[in-house]
mmCIF file of C-alpha atoms in Angstrom:
data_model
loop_
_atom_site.group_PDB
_atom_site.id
_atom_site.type_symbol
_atom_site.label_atom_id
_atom_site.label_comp_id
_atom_site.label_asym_id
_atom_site.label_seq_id
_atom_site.Cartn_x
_atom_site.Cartn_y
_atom_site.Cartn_z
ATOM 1 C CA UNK A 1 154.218 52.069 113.470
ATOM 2 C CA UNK A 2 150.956 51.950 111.112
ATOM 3 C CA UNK A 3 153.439 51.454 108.039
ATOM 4 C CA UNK A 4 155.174 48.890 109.779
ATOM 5 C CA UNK A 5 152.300 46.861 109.832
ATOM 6 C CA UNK A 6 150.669 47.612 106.822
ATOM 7 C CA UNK A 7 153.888 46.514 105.188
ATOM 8 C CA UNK A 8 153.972 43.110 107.542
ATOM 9 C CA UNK A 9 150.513 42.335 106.265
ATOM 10 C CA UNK A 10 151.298 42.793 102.883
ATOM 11 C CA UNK A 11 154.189 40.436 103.064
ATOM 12 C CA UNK A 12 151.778 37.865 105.284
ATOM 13 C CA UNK A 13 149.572 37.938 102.373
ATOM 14 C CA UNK A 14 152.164 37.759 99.763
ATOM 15 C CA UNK A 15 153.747 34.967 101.285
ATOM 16 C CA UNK A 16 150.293 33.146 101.715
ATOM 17 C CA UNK A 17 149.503 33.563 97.670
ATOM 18 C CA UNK A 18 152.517 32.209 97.065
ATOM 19 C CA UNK A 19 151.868 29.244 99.019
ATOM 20 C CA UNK A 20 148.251 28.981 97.257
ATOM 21 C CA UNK A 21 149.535 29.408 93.809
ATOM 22 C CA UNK A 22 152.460 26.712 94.764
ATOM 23 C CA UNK A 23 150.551 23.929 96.096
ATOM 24 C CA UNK A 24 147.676 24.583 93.795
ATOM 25 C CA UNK A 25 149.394 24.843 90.446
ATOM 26 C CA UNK A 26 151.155 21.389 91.425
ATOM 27 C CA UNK A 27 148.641 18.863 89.263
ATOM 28 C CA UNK A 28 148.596 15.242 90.104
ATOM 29 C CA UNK A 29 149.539 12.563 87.259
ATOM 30 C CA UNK A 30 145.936 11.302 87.806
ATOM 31 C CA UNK A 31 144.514 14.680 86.721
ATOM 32 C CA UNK A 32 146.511 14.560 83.312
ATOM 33 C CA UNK A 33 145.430 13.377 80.144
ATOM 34 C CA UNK A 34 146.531 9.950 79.273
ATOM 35 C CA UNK A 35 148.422 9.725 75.596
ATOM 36 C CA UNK A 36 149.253 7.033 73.409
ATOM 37 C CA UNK A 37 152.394 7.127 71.002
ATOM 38 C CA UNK A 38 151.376 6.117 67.229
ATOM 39 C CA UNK A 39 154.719 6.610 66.050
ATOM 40 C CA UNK A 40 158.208 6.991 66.833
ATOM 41 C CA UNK A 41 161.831 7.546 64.939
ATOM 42 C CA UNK A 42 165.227 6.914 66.838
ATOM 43 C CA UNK A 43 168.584 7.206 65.103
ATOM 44 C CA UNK A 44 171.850 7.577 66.932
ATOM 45 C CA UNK A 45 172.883 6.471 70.387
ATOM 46 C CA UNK A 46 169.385 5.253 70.911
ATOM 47 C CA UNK A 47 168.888 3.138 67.847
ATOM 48 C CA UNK A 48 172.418 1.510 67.414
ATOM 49 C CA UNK A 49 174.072 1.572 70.689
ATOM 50 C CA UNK A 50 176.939 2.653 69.086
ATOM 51 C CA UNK A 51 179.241 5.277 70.754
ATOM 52 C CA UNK A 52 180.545 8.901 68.541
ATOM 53 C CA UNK A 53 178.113 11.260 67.819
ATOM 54 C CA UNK A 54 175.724 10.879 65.045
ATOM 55 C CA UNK A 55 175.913 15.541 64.317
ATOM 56 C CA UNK A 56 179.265 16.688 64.278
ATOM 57 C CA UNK A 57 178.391 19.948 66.168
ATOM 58 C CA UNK A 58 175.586 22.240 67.601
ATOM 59 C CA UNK A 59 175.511 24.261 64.250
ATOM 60 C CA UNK A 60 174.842 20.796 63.009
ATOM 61 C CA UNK A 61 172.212 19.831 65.403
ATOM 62 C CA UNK A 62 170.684 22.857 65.083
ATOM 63 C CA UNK A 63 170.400 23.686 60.946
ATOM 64 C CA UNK A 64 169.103 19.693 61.176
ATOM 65 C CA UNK A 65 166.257 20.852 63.857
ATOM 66 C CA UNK A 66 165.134 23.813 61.152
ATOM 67 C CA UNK A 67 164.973 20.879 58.517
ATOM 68 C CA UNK A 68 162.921 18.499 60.411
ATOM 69 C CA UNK A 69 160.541 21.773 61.171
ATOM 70 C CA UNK A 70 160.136 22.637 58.035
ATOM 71 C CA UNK A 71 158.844 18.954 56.808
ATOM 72 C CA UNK A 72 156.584 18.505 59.575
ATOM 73 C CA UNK A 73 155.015 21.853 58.698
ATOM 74 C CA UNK A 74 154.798 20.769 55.042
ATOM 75 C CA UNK A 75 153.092 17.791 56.215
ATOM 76 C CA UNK A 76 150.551 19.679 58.272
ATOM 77 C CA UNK A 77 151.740 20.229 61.712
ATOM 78 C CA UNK A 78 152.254 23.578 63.703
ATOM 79 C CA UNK A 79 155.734 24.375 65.812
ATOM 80 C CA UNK A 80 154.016 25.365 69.289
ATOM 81 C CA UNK A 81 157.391 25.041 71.184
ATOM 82 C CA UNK A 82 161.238 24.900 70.865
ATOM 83 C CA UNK A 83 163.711 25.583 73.543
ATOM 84 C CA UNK A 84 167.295 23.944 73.657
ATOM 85 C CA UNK A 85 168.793 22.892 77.099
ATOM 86 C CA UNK A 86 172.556 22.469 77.958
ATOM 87 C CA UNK A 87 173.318 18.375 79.444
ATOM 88 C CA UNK A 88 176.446 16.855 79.131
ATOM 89 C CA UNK A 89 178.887 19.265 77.448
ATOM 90 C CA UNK A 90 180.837 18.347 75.101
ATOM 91 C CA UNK A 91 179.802 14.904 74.843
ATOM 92 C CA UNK A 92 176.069 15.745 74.037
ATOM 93 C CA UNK A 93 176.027 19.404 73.118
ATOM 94 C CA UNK A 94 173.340 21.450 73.158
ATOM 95 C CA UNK A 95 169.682 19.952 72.904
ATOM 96 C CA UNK A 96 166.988 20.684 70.603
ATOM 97 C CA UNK A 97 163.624 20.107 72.016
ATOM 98 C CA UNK A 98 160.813 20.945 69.662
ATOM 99 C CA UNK A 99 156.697 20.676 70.140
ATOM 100 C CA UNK A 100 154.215 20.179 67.352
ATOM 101 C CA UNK A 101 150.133 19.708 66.941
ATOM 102 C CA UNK A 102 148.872 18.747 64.072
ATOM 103 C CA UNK A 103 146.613 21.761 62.159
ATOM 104 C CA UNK A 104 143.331 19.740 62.101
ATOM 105 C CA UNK A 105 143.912 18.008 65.398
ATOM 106 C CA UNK A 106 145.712 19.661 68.287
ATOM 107 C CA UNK A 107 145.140 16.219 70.310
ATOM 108 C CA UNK A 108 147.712 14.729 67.510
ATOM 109 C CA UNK A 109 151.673 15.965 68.517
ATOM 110 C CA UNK A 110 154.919 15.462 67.499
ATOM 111 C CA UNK A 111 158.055 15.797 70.164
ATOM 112 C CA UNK A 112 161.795 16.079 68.662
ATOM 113 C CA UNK A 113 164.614 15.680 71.122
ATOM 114 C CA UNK A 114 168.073 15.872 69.147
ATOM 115 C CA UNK A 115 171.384 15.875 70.373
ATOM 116 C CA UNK A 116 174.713 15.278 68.951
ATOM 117 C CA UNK A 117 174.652 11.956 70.374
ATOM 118 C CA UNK A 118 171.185 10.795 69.712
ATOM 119 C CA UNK A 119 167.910 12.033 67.551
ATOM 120 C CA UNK A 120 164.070 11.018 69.075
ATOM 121 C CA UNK A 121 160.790 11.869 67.463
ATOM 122 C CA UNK A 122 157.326 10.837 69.063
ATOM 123 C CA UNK A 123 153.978 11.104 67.344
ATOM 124 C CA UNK A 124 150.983 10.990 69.977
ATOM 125 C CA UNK A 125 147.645 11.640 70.382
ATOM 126 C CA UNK A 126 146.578 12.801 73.546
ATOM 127 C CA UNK A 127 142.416 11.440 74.964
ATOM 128 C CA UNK A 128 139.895 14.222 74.349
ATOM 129 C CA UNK A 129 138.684 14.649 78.509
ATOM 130 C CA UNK A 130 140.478 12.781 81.386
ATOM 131 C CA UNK A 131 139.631 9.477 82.008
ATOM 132 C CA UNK A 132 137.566 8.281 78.835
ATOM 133 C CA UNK A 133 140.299 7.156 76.920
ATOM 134 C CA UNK A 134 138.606 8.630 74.148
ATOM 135 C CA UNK A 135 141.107 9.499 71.290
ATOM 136 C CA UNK A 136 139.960 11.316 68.315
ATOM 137 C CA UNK A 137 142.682 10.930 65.826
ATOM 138 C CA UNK A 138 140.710 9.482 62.850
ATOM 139 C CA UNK A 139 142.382 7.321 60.019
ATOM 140 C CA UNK A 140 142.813 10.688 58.004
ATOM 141 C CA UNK A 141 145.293 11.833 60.605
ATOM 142 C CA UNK A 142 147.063 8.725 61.354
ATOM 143 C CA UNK A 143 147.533 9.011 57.631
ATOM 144 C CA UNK A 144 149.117 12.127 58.271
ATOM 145 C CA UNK A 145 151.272 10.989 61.311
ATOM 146 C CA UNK A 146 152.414 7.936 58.835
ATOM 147 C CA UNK A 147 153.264 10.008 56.134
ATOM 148 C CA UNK A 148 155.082 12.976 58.537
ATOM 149 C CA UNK A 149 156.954 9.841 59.948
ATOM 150 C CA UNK A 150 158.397 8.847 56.655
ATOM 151 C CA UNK A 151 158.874 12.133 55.634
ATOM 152 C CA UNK A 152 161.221 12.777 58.737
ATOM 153 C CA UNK A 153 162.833 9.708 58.851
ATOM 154 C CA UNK A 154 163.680 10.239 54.931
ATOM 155 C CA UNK A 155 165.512 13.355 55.936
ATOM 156 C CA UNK A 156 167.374 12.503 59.137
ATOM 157 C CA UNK A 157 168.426 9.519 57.272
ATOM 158 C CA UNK A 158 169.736 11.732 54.715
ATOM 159 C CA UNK A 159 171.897 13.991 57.038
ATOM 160 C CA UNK A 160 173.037 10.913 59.133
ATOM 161 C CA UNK A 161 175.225 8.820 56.933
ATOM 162 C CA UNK A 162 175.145 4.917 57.731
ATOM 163 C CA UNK A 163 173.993 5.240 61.566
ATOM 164 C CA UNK A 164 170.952 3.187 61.973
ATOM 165 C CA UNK A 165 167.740 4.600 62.049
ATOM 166 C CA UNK A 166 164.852 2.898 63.867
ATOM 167 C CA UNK A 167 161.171 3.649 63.348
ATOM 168 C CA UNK A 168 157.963 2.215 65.635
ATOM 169 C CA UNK A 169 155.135 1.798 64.698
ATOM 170 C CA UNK A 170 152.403 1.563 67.439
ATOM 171 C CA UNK A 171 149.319 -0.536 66.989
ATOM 172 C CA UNK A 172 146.840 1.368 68.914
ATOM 173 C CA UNK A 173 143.002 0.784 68.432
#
């Protein structure tokens, strides 16, 4: 009967950690740090509006995501993620989702989101401590994010053919 309880407690408290580590680990927007995009490139779906995919196949979409890393690393930025997720087969394919800092500012980032359908990159810079709005890209680095930027969009415009590519550029003071 001891063991029967011992083991009930256990679960009790396993159960309540759970609950702790749940409700606790579940962060607010408000607590987040605010970003601000400098840059962006669309080409595909999202720039043109026009329907048929813009890579052939996953192969495609995937020796195009190992390009793209390898000129944002020659331009100074660091992979720190990739993972690909599964949407809407076959129309979409696989996706590519790939996270970069840059090397002498991990508050500057670059997000790639490619598809068959549809390619997305977003430069950002992310405020140093919540709520200041304090960003601390300096001109060096946005020099960096423009350069990056053309560097990418040179090289997915290569691989594309005549589907439009679209590039942002955010004025941000």
């Amino acid at each position: 009967m001891a063991a029967y309880s011992g083991v009930r407690a256990t679960m009790k408290l396993t159960i309540i950690l759970f609950g702790i580590l749940f409700f606790a680990g579940c962060i607010p927007p408000s607590a987040m740090l605010k970003t601000q995009n400098l840059q962006a490139i669309e080409a595909g779906f999202v720039a043109d509006s026009e329907t048929g995919n813009v890579i052939s196949s996953n192969e495609q979409v995937d020796l195009l995501a190992s390009g793209i890393v390898q000129t944002l690393e020659m331009a100074g930025f660091i992979k720190t993620n990739q993972s690909v997720s599964f949407g809407l087969l076959p129309a979409t394919g696989h996706t590519q989702n790939l996270g970069f800092d840059l090397v002498e500012n991990e508050y500057v980032q670059a997000y790639v989101e490619m598809s068959k359908s549809s390619i997305k990159v977003i430069f950002r810079e992310m405020e140093l401590e919540h709520g200041t709005a304090n960003f601390t890209t300096s001109e060096k680095q946005r020099e960096m994010v423009r350069v990056a930027s053309a560097a990418v969009s040179q090289y997915i415009k290569s691989k594309i053919g005549k589907r439009s590519v679209r590039i942002v550029v955010y004025e941000n003071p």
